[in-house]
Amino acid sequence: MYIGIDLGTSGVKVILLNEQGEVVAAQTEKLTVSPPASTLVGTRPGTVVAGN
């Protein structure tokens, strides 16, 4: 099995492939973005890990 993870600024995409390259599972989740300052944007790591 192989797993691919794309952690972007607005969401997380995960895909699970078997040895033949076939998709076993895929999931996309949007992330809540919280601006710590007027010119910066960040995501809380705990939110990413929890999947919220």
CSV table of C-alpha atoms in Angstrom, one decimal:
chain,number,residue,atom,x,y,z
A,1,MET,CA,0.0,0.0,0.0
A,2,TYR,CA,1.1,3.6,-0.7
A,3,ILE,CA,-0.3,6.8,0.7
A,4,GLY,CA,-0.1,10.2,-0.7
A,5,ILE,CA,-0.8,13.4,1.3
A,6,ASP,CA,-1.2,16.9,-0.1
A,7,LEU,CA,-1.3,19.4,2.8
A,8,GLY,CA,-2.2,22.8,1.3
A,9,THR,CA,-3.2,26.1,2.8
A,10,SER,CA,-6.9,25.6,2.3
A,11,GLY,CA,-7.2,21.8,2.6
A,12,VAL,CA,-5.8,18.3,2.9
A,13,LYS,CA,-6.0,15.6,0.2
A,14,VAL,CA,-5.1,11.9,1.0
A,15,ILE,CA,-5.1,9.0,-1.3
A,16,LEU,CA,-4.4,5.3,-0.7
A,17,LEU,CA,-3.1,3.1,-3.5
A,18,ASN,CA,-2.6,-0.7,-3.6
A,19,GLU,CA,0.5,-2.3,-5.2
A,20,GLN,CA,-1.2,-2.3,-8.6
A,21,GLY,CA,-1.6,1.5,-8.4
A,22,GLU,CA,-5.4,1.3,-8.0
A,23,VAL,CA,-7.1,3.8,-5.7
A,24,VAL,CA,-8.3,2.1,-2.5
A,25,ALA,CA,-9.5,5.2,-0.7
A,26,ALA,CA,-9.4,9.0,-1.2
A,27,GLN,CA,-10.5,11.9,1.0
A,28,THR,CA,-10.4,15.7,0.8
A,29,GLU,CA,-11.0,18.0,3.7
A,30,LYS,CA,-11.1,21.8,3.8
A,31,LEU,CA,-9.1,23.5,6.5
A,32,THR,CA,-10.3,26.5,8.6
A,33,VAL,CA,-7.8,29.3,8.1
A,34,SER,CA,-7.3,31.7,11.0
A,35,PRO,CA,-5.4,35.0,10.3
A,36,PRO,CA,-2.9,35.7,13.2
A,37,ALA,CA,-2.2,39.2,11.7
A,38,SER,CA,-3.6,41.3,8.9
A,39,THR,CA,-0.9,40.2,6.4
A,40,LEU,CA,-0.5,36.5,7.5
A,41,VAL,CA,-2.6,33.4,7.3
A,42,GLY,CA,-2.0,30.3,9.3
A,43,THR,CA,-3.6,26.9,10.2
A,44,ARG,CA,-3.4,25.4,13.7
A,45,PRO,CA,-1.5,22.0,13.5
A,46,GLY,CA,-3.9,20.4,15.9
A,47,THR,CA,-6.8,21.2,13.6
A,48,VAL,CA,-5.0,19.4,10.7
A,49,VAL,CA,-4.2,16.3,12.9
A,50,ALA,CA,-7.8,16.2,14.2
A,51,GLY,CA,-9.2,16.5,10.7
A,52,ASN,CA,-11.4,19.5,11.6
